Amino acid sequence: MASKVTGRQATLLRVLVLSGTFFLAAGERVKNKIYDEIQGDMACFKRFNGTHEIGCTSKFFGNTGVLHVIEEKADFDWVYEHGPHQPYVLAFTPLFLTEAVLERATDSGKVSGVVVVVPEDFDPETQLLDGFSGETECPDAYLGLYNASSNPDYAGYCRKKPWNPNGTSMLYTSWEFPIFLITNQTSVNNIQNCFEKFNKPVNGMPRDWPLCSLELKSNMYGTTNSEVCMRRASIGPLSTDNFCDPLYDYNIWGTLKPMNMSEEIPEKSVIIVAARMDAATMFDNISPGANSAVSGIITLMSAAAAIFKHKEEIINVSNKNILFILFQGETWGYIGSSRVVWDMEQGQFPYKVKDDVKDQIAQINLTHIDYFIELEQVGQPEDINKLYIHTDPISNANPELKNETDNLLNILDEASNLVNETKFVRVRKDVPLPPSSIQSFLKHVNISGVVITDHEGEFKNPYYESFLDNYRNVKYEADNETSDADLYHKHINNVASVLATAIYKLATNTHKKITADPELTNELLFCYMKNMTCNLVQEYGGEMAKHLEPKPAKLYVSVESGERYRSYVTMYLMAGLLGDEVERNQSDCKIESIYNMNHFYYFSHLHNGTCVQTTVRMTEAMSPAFLIDDYDWKSGEYSTWTESGWKLTKVMIFLRPSVLEEVAVVCGGVVSLVLSVIVVHFMNSRADLLFGLSTPPAAC
Ligand SMILES: *[C@@H]1O[C@H](CO)[C@@H](O)[C@H](O)[C@H]1NC(C)=O
Ligand SMILES: *[C@@H]1O[C@H](CO)[C@@H](O)[C@H](O)[C@H]1NC(C)=O
Ligand SMILES: *[C@@H]1O[C@H](CO)[C@@H](O)[C@H](O)[C@H]1NC(C)=O
Ligand SMILES: *[C@@H]1O[C@H](CO)[C@@H](O)[C@H](O)[C@H]1NC(C)=O
Ligand SMILES: *[C@@H]1O[C@H](CO)[C@@H](O)[C@H](O)[C@H]1NC(C)=O
Ligand SMILES: *[C@@H]1O[C@H](CO)[C@@H](O)[C@H](O)[C@H]1NC(C)=O
Ligand SMILES: *[C@@H]1O[C@H](CO)[C@@H](O)[C@H](O)[C@H]1NC(C)=O
Ligand SMILES: *[C@@H]1O[C@H](CO)[C@@H](O)[C@H](O)[C@H]1NC(C)=O
Ligand SMILES: *[C@@H]1O[C@H](CO)[C@@H](O)[C@H](O)[C@H]1NC(C)=O
Ligand SMILES: *[C@@H]1O[C@H](CO)[C@@H](O)[C@H](O)[C@H]1NC(C)=O
Ligand SMILES: *[C@@H]1O[C@H](CO)[C@@H](O)[C@H](O)[C@H]1NC(C)=O
Ligand SMILES: *[C@@H]1O[C@H](CO)[C@@H](O)[C@H](O)[C@H]1NC(C)=O
C-alpha cells in the first residue's frame, strides 16, 4: 500500500507535533531564544602580503560568546578575573579600541569576539579619545623611496621622527577573534538593552542563565600569505569564491588636451598633478578618508575644473600638457602609482599600441614628465592659511634638478601671493618626503616635484586610516551642498585656486590669477564627505550613481570583483569637469573606443542631458607584482597585498540557556521524536481498530 498520509493521519501528526513542542519549550522561552540579526556588514577581515597575514576571521560556523558591555576600564578586570561564563564577546565604544585592550583580550583566552559600538552621540573630541590611526607610525615606508639599502641616510628618519605618531599598527595585526564595527543605532540599543536586562552583574555578582549572547560570523577563506593563498586559488577551482584576490581598482586620469600618437610628445612637457584616491580602515564597508584622501581628491578636481576653463589659452601658447591623476591603492604600498611607473617603463601607459585603432592615444613615459605636484593630506592646517611644501633631498642633490625644483617652488610662492589666501611654507630641504605617491616615481627616475600637505613634521590627522577620519575630523560642517557658511570648503577652494594659478604659470609662463569655483568645491566635498547620493553625483554619475548610498564615499581599494561605483562616478565627474560639450543625442553619446583619443563620449544628466567628449580614462591599478613572472614575493619591491575571500559576515544576538538546559532540551527533543515516530507508526497500522474506519481503496 502506498505510504500516503491521509487527512486523518495528518491531523493526528499535527496534534502530536503541537503537544510535543508545547511540553518541550514551555511558553515564553520560545520567544526568548529567537535569534535576532543585528548590523553585521562592517567586519574586520583578512588581508595578506608576501610574508604576512593581517586582520580577523571567525571560526567556520561563527564565534559565540556571552555579551559583556564595557563601560569603564574596571569592567575588563571583572571579565578576566571574575566572569564565570566564558567565552565572552566584549562590546565597547571606540574609546577602548586600542592595541593594549585587544592584546589583553587575546591573552586572557576568555574572549571569542569583539564588537565596537558607536553610539549616535559619540564624539571623539569631547570624550578625550587618544588619537588612533590604524596605520603604522611610518606608513608605506617599507615600499617607499627611503629604504636601508638604497638610501641609508634617510631610511631611519621616520623611526626617529614618525610621520604618524598616533599610529597603532592595528590595521596590520592579525587578531585571533572576529571584530565588528556597529553604527546602526537600533543595533547599538539592542546590545545595550539585552546586556542590561540579562547580563549586567548585580553588585559585582554574575547573573544566572539564560544570558544574552552574540554570534559573530566572518569566516575567511584565505590563509598564511599572498604566495600560499594565490597558489591555492590557481590550483583548484573548488568553489567560485577565491581564497584571496589581489587588491585592485583603477587609476583615474585625464589630460588637458588629447594626446595624439601621430604627434611627437616633447620631452619634459607633461605636468603631473596627483592625489590619492583610496583610504582604509580595519573594517569592511567604511573608509571615509576625509583628510587622508578626500581633501586631496577635491582640491585636484576643483583645480582641474578651473584650469580647464582656460584650456584654449594654454594650448594656443604652450606645448605643455597637464595630466591630472588619482592613484588607487596607495595605502597598500603605492599600488596605483607603482603600476603607472611600471606601465610607463613597459611603454604601455596608458595603453599598449593597438594594430587596428585609428588616432590612438599617445604613450607617455618617464622622460615626458616635466613637473610633479602632489596633494597629500591638505585638510587640517593648524593655521587655516598655511600649508607645507616637501621636496626630496636625494634627487635634489643634483644641481640641475634642484634648479628646476626651485623654479617650481618660486612659482608656487608667486601663485599663493597672487591668490593671497593660502601661504606655502617650505619644509627644510634635508627632511625626506612624507608618505607620497611621487616616491614610486623617484625610485625610478629623477624628476622635480613637490608634495603639498597640511603638516610640517608629524601628521595633523590623529585618525589617519581609521573610521574616525570623517567629516567631523576635518570640521566640514555643511548640512547641504549649497550651504556657504562652511569655512572648510573655502580653505580647499583656496588651495585649488593657488594650484590652478601655479599650473597656469608653469604651462604658459605667464601669471594669471585663477579662482576655483567655491560652489563646485562645496558640492564635491558634500558628496564625498557626507552623502554620495547628492545632486552632483546624480547629474554626472549616470547609471552608476544609482548604486550609491546616502553615505560618505567608501574609499577602500577592494578587489577585481569588488564594488567600485565610487571609482566610476569619480571618473564621470572628472569627465564632466575635463570635457567639451558636443552636439550628440543620447543614443550616439557613448564610448566608442577608449584607445582612440577622441572617441570617448559620455552622457551626463546635466541640463537635461549633455554629451561630453573627454580625455578622462581609467587604467588598471593592480600591483605589478602580480604581473611579473616568478616575482619574488619577499623582495619588497612592489606591493603584494591581497584580500581574503569570504561568504558572508553576520552578527546575531540571542538568549542562551545554561549548558545543562541546552543538553536537556536536545535530549528531550530526541526522546520525543522517537516516541512520536513509534506512536504514529502504531496508530497508523491500527487505525481501523482505533477509529473504526475502513481502509481507503487501493487506488488512493
Ligand atoms: C608585509 O606586512 C608586514 C606587516 O605590515 C611587513 O612587516 C612586511 O614587511 C610586509 N612584507 C612585504 C613582503 O611587503
Ligand atoms: C597624536 O600624537 C601626538 C604626538 O605624539 C600627540 O601630541 C597628540 O595628542 C596625539 N593626538 C591625539 C588626538 O591623541
Ligand atoms: C631598496 O630600493 C632599491 C631601489 O629602489 C631596490 O632595488 C631594493 O630592492 C630595495 N631594498 C629593499 C630591502 O627593499
Ligand atoms: C538599522 O537596523 C534596523 C533593523 O535592522 C533597520 O530597520 C534600519 O533601517 C537600520 N538603520 C540604518 C540607518 O541603517
Ligand atoms: C593627430 O596628428 C596628426 C598629425 O599632426 C593629424 O593629422 C591628425 O589629424 C591628428 N588627429 C586628431 C584626431 O587630432
Ligand atoms: C586660440 O587660437 C585660435 C586660433 O589660432 C583663436 O581663434 C582663438 O581665439 C585663440 N583662443 C584664445 C582663448 O586665445
Ligand atoms: C619615451 O618615448 C619616446 C617617444 O615619445 C621615445 O623616444 C623614448 O625612447 C621613450 N623612452 C623610454 C625610456 O621608453
Ligand atoms: C638654473 O636656472 C636658471 C634659469 O632658470 C639658469 O639661468 C641657470 O643656468 C640654471 N642653473 C643650472 C645649474 O642649471
Ligand atoms: C593680501 O591680503 C592682505 C590682507 O588680507 C592685504 O593686506 C594685502 O594687501 C593683500 N596683498 C595683495 C598683493 O593683494
Ligand atoms: C543649506 O544649509 C544652510 C546652512 O546650514 C541653510 O541656511 C539652507 O537653508 C540650507 N539649504 C537647503 C536647501 O536646505
Ligand atoms: C542625500 O542627498 C540627497 C540629494 O540631495 C537627499 O535627497 C537625501 O535626503 C540625502 N540623504 C542624507 C541621508 O543626507
Ligand atoms: C529640461 O526639460 C524640461 C522639460 O522637458 C524643461 O522644462 C526645462 O526647461 C529643461 N531645462 C533645460 C536647462 O534645458
PDB file of N, CA and C and ligand atoms in Angstrom, residues 479 481 526 530-535 538 549-551, ligand 11:
ATOM      1  N   ASP A 479      25.485  71.180   5.984  1.00  0.00           N
ATOM      2  CA  ASP A 479      24.392  70.209   6.022  1.00  0.00           C
ATOM      3  C   ASP A 479      23.853  69.929   4.630  1.00  0.00           C
ATOM      4  N   GLU A 481      24.583  70.772   0.098  1.00  0.00           N
ATOM      5  CA  GLU A 481      25.643  71.129  -0.844  1.00  0.00           C
ATOM      6  C   GLU A 481      25.640  72.592  -1.239  1.00  0.00           C
ATOM      7  N   PHE A 526      30.661  67.930  -0.210  1.00  0.00           N
ATOM      8  CA  PHE A 526      29.457  67.383   0.410  1.00  0.00           C
ATOM      9  C   PHE A 526      29.221  65.942  -0.042  1.00  0.00           C
ATOM     10  N   LYS A 530      29.850  63.400   2.896  1.00  0.00           N
ATOM     11  CA  LYS A 530      28.600  63.156   3.629  1.00  0.00           C
ATOM     12  C   LYS A 530      27.583  62.300   2.908  1.00  0.00           C
ATOM     13  N   ASN A 531      27.405  62.499   1.623  1.00  0.00           N
ATOM     14  CA  ASN A 531      26.230  61.882   1.009  1.00  0.00           C
ATOM     15  C   ASN A 531      26.474  61.658  -0.482  1.00  0.00           C
ATOM     16  N   MET A 532      26.803  60.437  -0.843  1.00  0.00           N
ATOM     17  CA  MET A 532      27.128  60.145  -2.234  1.00  0.00           C
ATOM     18  C   MET A 532      25.900  60.099  -3.147  1.00  0.00           C
ATOM     19  N   THR A 533      24.701  60.310  -2.592  1.00  0.00           N
ATOM     20  CA  THR A 533      23.549  60.419  -3.494  1.00  0.00           C
ATOM     21  C   THR A 533      23.221  61.887  -3.767  1.00  0.00           C
ATOM     22  N   CYS A 534      24.182  62.758  -3.529  1.00  0.00           N
ATOM     23  CA  CYS A 534      23.990  64.193  -3.739  1.00  0.00           C
ATOM     24  C   CYS A 534      23.647  64.518  -5.192  1.00  0.00           C
ATOM     25  N   ASN A 535      23.202  65.748  -5.406  1.00  0.00           N
ATOM     26  CA  ASN A 535      22.755  66.148  -6.747  1.00  0.00           C
ATOM     27  C   ASN A 535      23.850  66.034  -7.801  1.00  0.00           C
ATOM     28  N   GLN A 538      24.286  62.573  -8.907  1.00  0.00           N
ATOM     29  CA  GLN A 538      23.126  62.170  -9.719  1.00  0.00           C
ATOM     30  C   GLN A 538      23.261  62.704 -11.137  1.00  0.00           C
ATOM     31  N   GLU A 549      24.904  54.798  -1.906  1.00  0.00           N
ATOM     32  CA  GLU A 549      24.022  55.023  -0.759  1.00  0.00           C
ATOM     33  C   GLU A 549      24.213  56.447  -0.242  1.00  0.00           C
ATOM     34  N   PRO A 550      23.216  56.959   0.457  1.00  0.00           N
ATOM     35  CA  PRO A 550      23.360  58.317   1.012  1.00  0.00           C
ATOM     36  C   PRO A 550      24.311  58.326   2.206  1.00  0.00           C
ATOM     37  N   LYS A 551      25.552  58.045   1.931  1.00  0.00           N
ATOM     38  CA  LYS A 551      26.577  57.934   2.967  1.00  0.00           C
ATOM     39  C   LYS A 551      27.855  58.562   2.428  1.00  0.00           C
TER      40      LYS A 551
HETATM   41  C1  LIG B  11      21.425  62.777   0.345  1.00  0.00           C
HETATM   42  O1  LIG B  11      21.247  63.691  -0.707  1.00  0.00           O
HETATM   43  C2  LIG B  11      20.040  63.536  -1.424  1.00  0.00           C
HETATM   44  C3  LIG B  11      20.054  64.517  -2.568  1.00  0.00           C
HETATM   45  O2  LIG B  11      20.436  65.793  -2.157  1.00  0.00           O
HETATM   46  C4  LIG B  11      18.872  63.780  -0.473  1.00  0.00           C
HETATM   47  O3  LIG B  11      17.668  63.573  -1.164  1.00  0.00           O
HETATM   48  C5  LIG B  11      18.973  62.805   0.694  1.00  0.00           C
HETATM   49  O4  LIG B  11      17.963  63.078   1.622  1.00  0.00           O
HETATM   50  C6  LIG B  11      20.315  62.908   1.372  1.00  0.00           C
HETATM   51  N1  LIG B  11      20.396  61.862   2.364  1.00  0.00           N
HETATM   52  C7  LIG B  11      21.018  62.022   3.521  1.00  0.00           C
HETATM   53  C8  LIG B  11      20.990  60.866   4.461  1.00  0.00           C
HETATM   54  O5  LIG B  11      21.580  63.056   3.814  1.00  0.00           O
END
